[in-house]
Coordinates of C-alpha atoms and ligand atoms in Angstrom, one line a residue:
M45 CA 11.0 -21.8 -8.8
Q46 CA 11.5 -18.5 -6.3
P47 CA 8.6 -17.1 -4.6
S48 CA 7.2 -13.1 -5.7
I49 CA 5.5 -13.1 -2.2
Y50 CA 9.1 -12.1 0.3
R51 CA 6.1 -11.4 3.0
L52 CA 2.6 -11.0 4.1
G53 CA 1.0 -7.0 3.5
Y54 CA -2.0 -5.8 5.7
V55 CA -4.4 -7.0 6.2
A56 CA -7.7 -4.8 5.7
M57 CA -11.7 -5.6 8.0
N58 CA -15.1 -3.6 6.7
V59 CA -16.4 -3.9 10.0
A60 CA -19.6 -2.1 11.0
N61 CA -18.2 -0.8 15.0
F62 CA -15.2 1.7 13.0
D63 CA -14.8 3.7 16.5
E64 CA -14.7 0.7 18.6
C65 CA -12.6 -1.4 16.3
V66 CA -10.0 1.5 16.1
R67 CA -9.5 2.6 19.7
E68 CA -9.6 -1.8 19.9
A69 CA -6.7 -1.6 17.2
Q70 CA -4.8 1.1 19.7
E71 CA -6.7 -0.2 23.8
V72 CA -6.3 -4.1 23.4
I73 CA -3.0 -5.3 20.6
G74 CA -1.6 -2.7 21.0
L75 CA -0.7 -0.6 16.7
N76 CA 0.3 2.4 15.5
T77 CA -2.2 4.6 13.8
V78 CA -0.9 6.3 10.5
E79 CA -4.6 7.5 9.9
A80 CA -7.8 7.9 10.9
G81 CA -10.5 8.9 8.4
K82 CA -14.1 8.6 9.2
D83 CA -14.3 6.1 7.0
R84 CA -10.4 4.3 7.4
A85 CA -7.8 3.9 9.5
L86 CA -4.1 2.7 8.8
F87 CA -2.7 0.8 11.6
T88 CA 1.6 -0.1 11.8
S89 CA 2.9 -2.1 14.9
N90 CA 6.8 -1.4 13.3
Q91 CA 8.0 1.3 10.2
R92 CA 5.5 -1.0 6.9
H93 CA 3.2 1.8 6.5
A94 CA -0.4 0.6 7.5
E95 CA -0.4 -3.5 8.3
M96 CA -4.3 -3.7 8.6
I97 CA -6.5 -1.1 7.2
L98 CA -10.3 -1.2 9.0
H99 CA -13.3 0.5 6.5
R100 CA -15.6 1.5 8.0
A101 CA -18.5 -0.3 5.9
A102 CA -21.7 -1.8 6.6
A103 CA -20.8 -5.4 7.3
N104 CA -17.9 -7.0 9.3
E105 CA -16.2 -8.6 6.7
F106 CA -12.9 -9.6 5.2
R107 CA -11.3 -7.3 2.5
A108 CA -8.2 -8.4 1.7
V109 CA -5.0 -10.1 2.1
G110 CA -2.1 -8.1 1.4
L111 CA 1.1 -9.8 0.1
E112 CA 5.0 -8.0 -1.0
A113 CA 6.2 -8.5 -3.6
Y114 CA 9.9 -8.3 -3.8
D115 CA 9.1 -4.8 -6.7
V116 CA 7.6 -4.4 -10.2
A117 CA 8.7 -6.9 -11.9
A118 CA 7.5 -8.9 -9.3
V119 CA 4.5 -7.3 -9.4
D120 CA 3.3 -8.1 -13.2
R121 CA 5.1 -11.7 -13.2
I122 CA 2.1 -12.7 -10.5
A123 CA -0.7 -10.7 -13.0
E124 CA -0.1 -12.7 -16.1
K125 CA -0.2 -15.4 -13.8
A126 CA -3.3 -14.7 -12.1
K127 CA -5.0 -14.3 -15.6
A128 CA -2.7 -17.6 -16.6
A129 CA -4.1 -19.4 -14.6
G130 CA -8.1 -18.1 -15.1
L131 CA -8.1 -16.8 -12.1
K132 CA -10.3 -12.9 -12.0
V133 CA -8.4 -10.0 -11.6
I134 CA -10.6 -7.6 -10.1
S135 CA -7.5 -4.2 -9.9
T136 CA -4.5 -2.5 -10.5
T137 CA -5.3 0.6 -9.2
P138 CA -3.5 -0.3 -5.5
S139 CA -6.2 -0.3 -2.7
L140 CA -3.5 3.5 -1.0
P141 CA -1.6 5.4 -2.4
V142 CA 1.6 4.9 -0.9
I143 CA 2.2 1.4 -2.9
E144 CA 3.9 2.1 -7.1
R145 CA 2.0 -1.2 -8.3
S146 CA -0.2 -3.8 -7.8
V147 CA -2.4 -6.5 -8.9
T148 CA -5.6 -8.0 -6.9
F149 CA -6.9 -11.2 -8.3
M150 CA -9.8 -13.8 -6.7
T151 CA -8.9 -17.4 -6.3
S152 CA -11.2 -19.6 -7.8
E153 CA -13.0 -19.4 -3.9
G154 CA -12.7 -15.8 -3.6
H155 CA -9.3 -14.9 -0.9
V156 CA -9.8 -11.9 -3.0
F157 CA -5.5 -10.9 -2.9
E158 CA -3.8 -7.3 -3.7
A159 CA -0.2 -8.4 -3.9
H160 CA 2.0 -5.1 -3.7
T161 CA 5.2 -3.6 -3.5
P162 CA 7.4 -3.1 -1.3
M163 CA 5.2 -0.7 1.6
P164 CA 7.3 2.1 2.4
R165 CA 9.2 2.3 5.7
D166 CA 8.7 5.3 6.9
Q167 CA 6.6 4.9 9.9
S168 CA 9.0 4.9 13.3
R169 CA 10.6 2.1 14.8
R170 CA 8.8 2.6 18.4
Y171 CA 5.8 4.5 18.7
A172 CA 4.1 5.7 22.2
G173 CA -0.1 4.5 23.6
G174 CA -1.2 1.2 24.7
G175 CA -1.9 -2.3 23.9
I176 CA 0.9 -5.2 23.9
H177 CA 2.3 -3.5 20.5
P178 CA 3.6 -6.4 19.0
R179 CA 6.8 -7.1 16.3
C180 CA 4.6 -7.1 13.0
V181 CA 1.6 -9.0 11.2
D182 CA 2.6 -12.6 10.9
H183 CA 0.5 -15.3 8.6
V184 CA -2.9 -15.6 7.8
N185 CA -4.4 -18.5 7.9
L186 CA -7.9 -18.4 4.9
A187 CA -11.0 -21.3 4.6
A188 CA -11.6 -23.2 1.3
S189 CA -13.3 -25.8 0.8
D190 CA -10.5 -27.9 -0.3
P191 CA -6.9 -25.5 1.0
A192 CA -5.2 -28.7 -2.1
K193 CA -7.1 -26.2 -5.0
I194 CA -6.5 -23.5 -3.5
A195 CA -2.9 -24.2 -2.1
G196 CA -2.3 -25.2 -5.7
E197 CA -2.8 -21.9 -7.4
L198 CA -1.0 -19.7 -5.0
R199 CA 2.1 -21.6 -5.2
A200 CA 1.1 -21.4 -9.4
V201 CA 0.2 -17.4 -9.3
L202 CA 3.0 -16.4 -6.3
G203 CA 5.4 -19.3 -6.5
L204 CA 4.4 -19.9 -3.2
K205 CA 6.4 -22.7 -1.4
L206 CA 4.9 -25.8 0.5
S207 CA 5.8 -26.2 4.3
D208 CA 3.6 -28.5 5.4
R209 CA 0.1 -29.8 4.9
T210 CA -1.8 -32.8 6.4
T211 CA -2.4 -36.2 5.2
G212 CA -6.6 -35.3 3.5
D213 CA -5.3 -31.4 3.1
E214 CA -7.3 -30.2 6.0
I215 CA -4.3 -27.9 6.7
V216 CA -1.8 -26.5 4.4
W217 CA 1.6 -24.0 5.2
L218 CA 2.2 -22.1 2.1
R219 CA 5.3 -19.9 2.9
A220 CA 7.0 -16.7 1.1
G221 CA 10.6 -15.4 0.7
D222 CA 10.7 -14.5 4.0
N223 CA 11.0 -18.5 5.2
R224 CA 8.6 -17.7 7.2
H225 CA 6.7 -21.8 8.3
H226 CA 3.4 -20.5 7.5
T227 CA 2.6 -16.9 5.3
V228 CA -0.9 -18.3 4.1
G229 CA -2.1 -21.5 6.2
L230 CA -5.6 -23.1 4.6
L231 CA -8.5 -24.8 6.9
K232 CA -10.7 -27.0 5.2
G233 CA -14.0 -24.7 5.6
K234 CA -16.1 -23.1 5.1
T235 CA -14.6 -20.1 1.8
G236 CA -13.3 -17.0 4.4
M237 CA -10.7 -15.8 6.8
H238 CA -10.0 -18.8 9.9
H239 CA -7.4 -15.6 11.4
I240 CA -4.8 -13.6 11.7
S241 CA -1.3 -13.6 13.4
W242 CA 0.1 -11.0 15.6
E243 CA 3.9 -11.8 16.4
F244 CA 5.1 -10.9 19.6
A245 CA 7.9 -10.3 21.1
G246 CA 7.4 -13.6 23.3
F247 CA 5.6 -15.7 25.3
S248 CA 5.3 -12.8 28.5
E249 CA 3.5 -10.6 25.9
F250 CA 0.2 -13.0 26.0
R251 CA 0.9 -12.9 29.6
R252 CA -0.5 -9.5 29.2
L253 CA -2.8 -10.0 27.0
G254 CA -4.6 -12.2 29.1
D255 CA -4.6 -9.8 31.9
L256 CA -6.1 -6.9 30.4
L257 CA -9.1 -8.3 28.1
D258 CA -9.6 -9.8 31.4
T259 CA -9.6 -6.5 32.9
M260 CA -12.4 -5.4 29.5
G261 CA -14.6 -9.0 30.8
R262 CA -13.2 -10.8 27.6
R263 CA -10.5 -13.8 27.1
I264 CA -9.2 -16.3 25.6
V265 CA -10.6 -18.1 23.3
W266 CA -7.5 -21.0 23.4
G267 CA -4.3 -21.8 24.2
P268 CA -2.0 -20.5 24.9
G269 CA -0.3 -23.8 23.8
R270 CA 2.3 -23.9 21.6
H271 CA 1.6 -25.9 17.8
G272 CA 3.6 -29.2 15.9
P273 CA 3.7 -27.6 11.7
G274 CA 5.2 -23.5 12.4
D275 CA 6.5 -24.8 15.9
N276 CA 4.9 -21.4 18.0
L277 CA 3.7 -20.4 19.9
F278 CA 0.4 -19.3 20.5
S279 CA -2.6 -17.8 22.1
Y280 CA -6.4 -16.7 20.2
Y281 CA -8.7 -13.7 20.8
V282 CA -11.8 -12.1 19.1
D283 CA -11.3 -8.5 18.5
A284 CA -14.1 -6.2 18.5
G285 CA -15.3 -6.1 15.0
G286 CA -15.3 -10.2 15.6
F287 CA -12.5 -11.2 14.0
L288 CA -10.3 -13.9 15.4
F289 CA -5.9 -12.9 16.1
E290 CA -3.5 -15.5 17.2
C291 CA -0.5 -13.5 18.9
T292 CA 2.3 -15.5 18.0
A293 CA 6.1 -16.7 18.3
E294 CA 8.7 -17.8 17.9
M295 CA 8.0 -19.5 13.9
E296 CA 10.1 -21.0 12.5
I297 CA 12.0 -20.4 9.6
I298 CA 13.4 -23.0 7.6
D299 CA 16.2 -22.2 6.8
D300 CA 17.6 -25.1 5.0
L301 CA 18.4 -24.4 0.9
G302 CA 17.9 -27.7 0.9
F303 CA 14.2 -28.5 2.6
Q304 CA 12.3 -31.4 1.4
P305 CA 7.9 -31.0 2.5
R306 CA 8.3 -32.7 5.3
P307 CA 5.6 -36.5 5.3
A308 CA 2.1 -34.8 5.6
V309 CA 1.0 -35.2 8.9
D310 CA -2.1 -37.0 10.4
P311 CA -4.4 -34.2 12.2
G312 CA -7.2 -36.7 13.5
E313 CA -11.0 -37.3 13.4
N314 CA -12.3 -33.4 14.3
L315 CA -7.8 -31.7 13.9
S316 CA -8.1 -34.4 17.8
N317 CA -4.4 -35.0 17.2
Y318 CA -2.3 -33.0 19.8
R319 CA 0.7 -33.2 18.5
V320 CA 0.0 -31.2 15.4
V321 CA -2.4 -29.2 16.9
N322 CA -0.5 -27.6 20.5
R323 CA 2.3 -29.9 21.4
W324 CA 0.6 -28.7 25.5
G325 CA -2.1 -31.0 24.9
Q326 CA -5.2 -28.9 25.1
L327 CA -7.0 -29.1 22.1
P328 CA -8.9 -26.1 19.3
S329 CA -11.8 -24.8 22.3
A330 CA -15.1 -25.2 20.1
E331 CA -14.5 -21.5 19.2
W332 CA -11.8 -21.3 17.5
M333 CA -13.4 -24.7 16.2
G334 CA -16.5 -23.3 14.4
H335 CA -14.7 -19.1 13.7
H336 CA -15.5 -17.7 10.1
N337 CA -15.6 -15.1 9.2
N338 CA -16.5 -14.0 5.4
F339 CA -15.1 -11.6 2.4
A340 CA -16.0 -9.2 1.1
A341 CA -18.2 -9.2 -2.4
P342 CA -14.8 -8.4 -4.4
Q343 CA -14.5 -4.0 -5.4
T344 CA -12.8 -1.8 -8.1
T345 CA -10.1 -0.1 -5.7
T346 CA -9.4 3.3 -5.5
A347 CA -6.1 5.7 -4.2
Ligands
LIG1866 FE1 -2.1 -19.8 13.0

């Protein structure tokens, strides 16, 4: 089965410190502001209409993962499969007026996904402003109490493909149609969002990020390094909204049509196998290991 999803669409968060988070999106990660209202702001780093959506709210919680389906037929197929899999369909009203068709559903653990028709490519390729300027929002890594079960649901409903897994399914990496090694990762833990990843042009951007955070009295919480599965470079920091942002580059593209998932890799106790988690040797910090963001209670979205 071919994936019904081409790539990661957007990430949406509720933030209590809305104005600070908007400023930081513009000045640290360096996103282009598409729309900045009193209670909602849309950002992108390329021509796609929205890659990050911030909502003013009472608490900082993750709201939804947008996944870009190929077309209307793919969205309708996903809606049918979600129902067939017994998953709760929350809404069929797109969360943004620019989205033609979508279905928002919940995994059995409560992760919220909106599978939507492609974001319009209606923004400028380059833009002014401070911050580092990523290339795109690249992947998300969810926390799940049963990663294998959630991976099974996402494979059945969305057609995501298994790229790699650890021996006890402590981490599972799933890819979409763009063949990036992972668009959705699953990490064993309390249900929620673990991290959101932005792709950068290269390693030198991490140096700029580290220096920029330093000027603000902030810091990188893990990295730089290179992950095993995915082969991607990484640095992580916690943004103003308390979400863990990964800055990445050089993610593996799986372009082998005959690719089969590789043998499961042993993560070691508490992710201590550096060949898996960081081939350069530095193991995850306590902050990275303990990071957690809840999903907001699902709500019917309106355009
Ligand atoms: Fe990641």
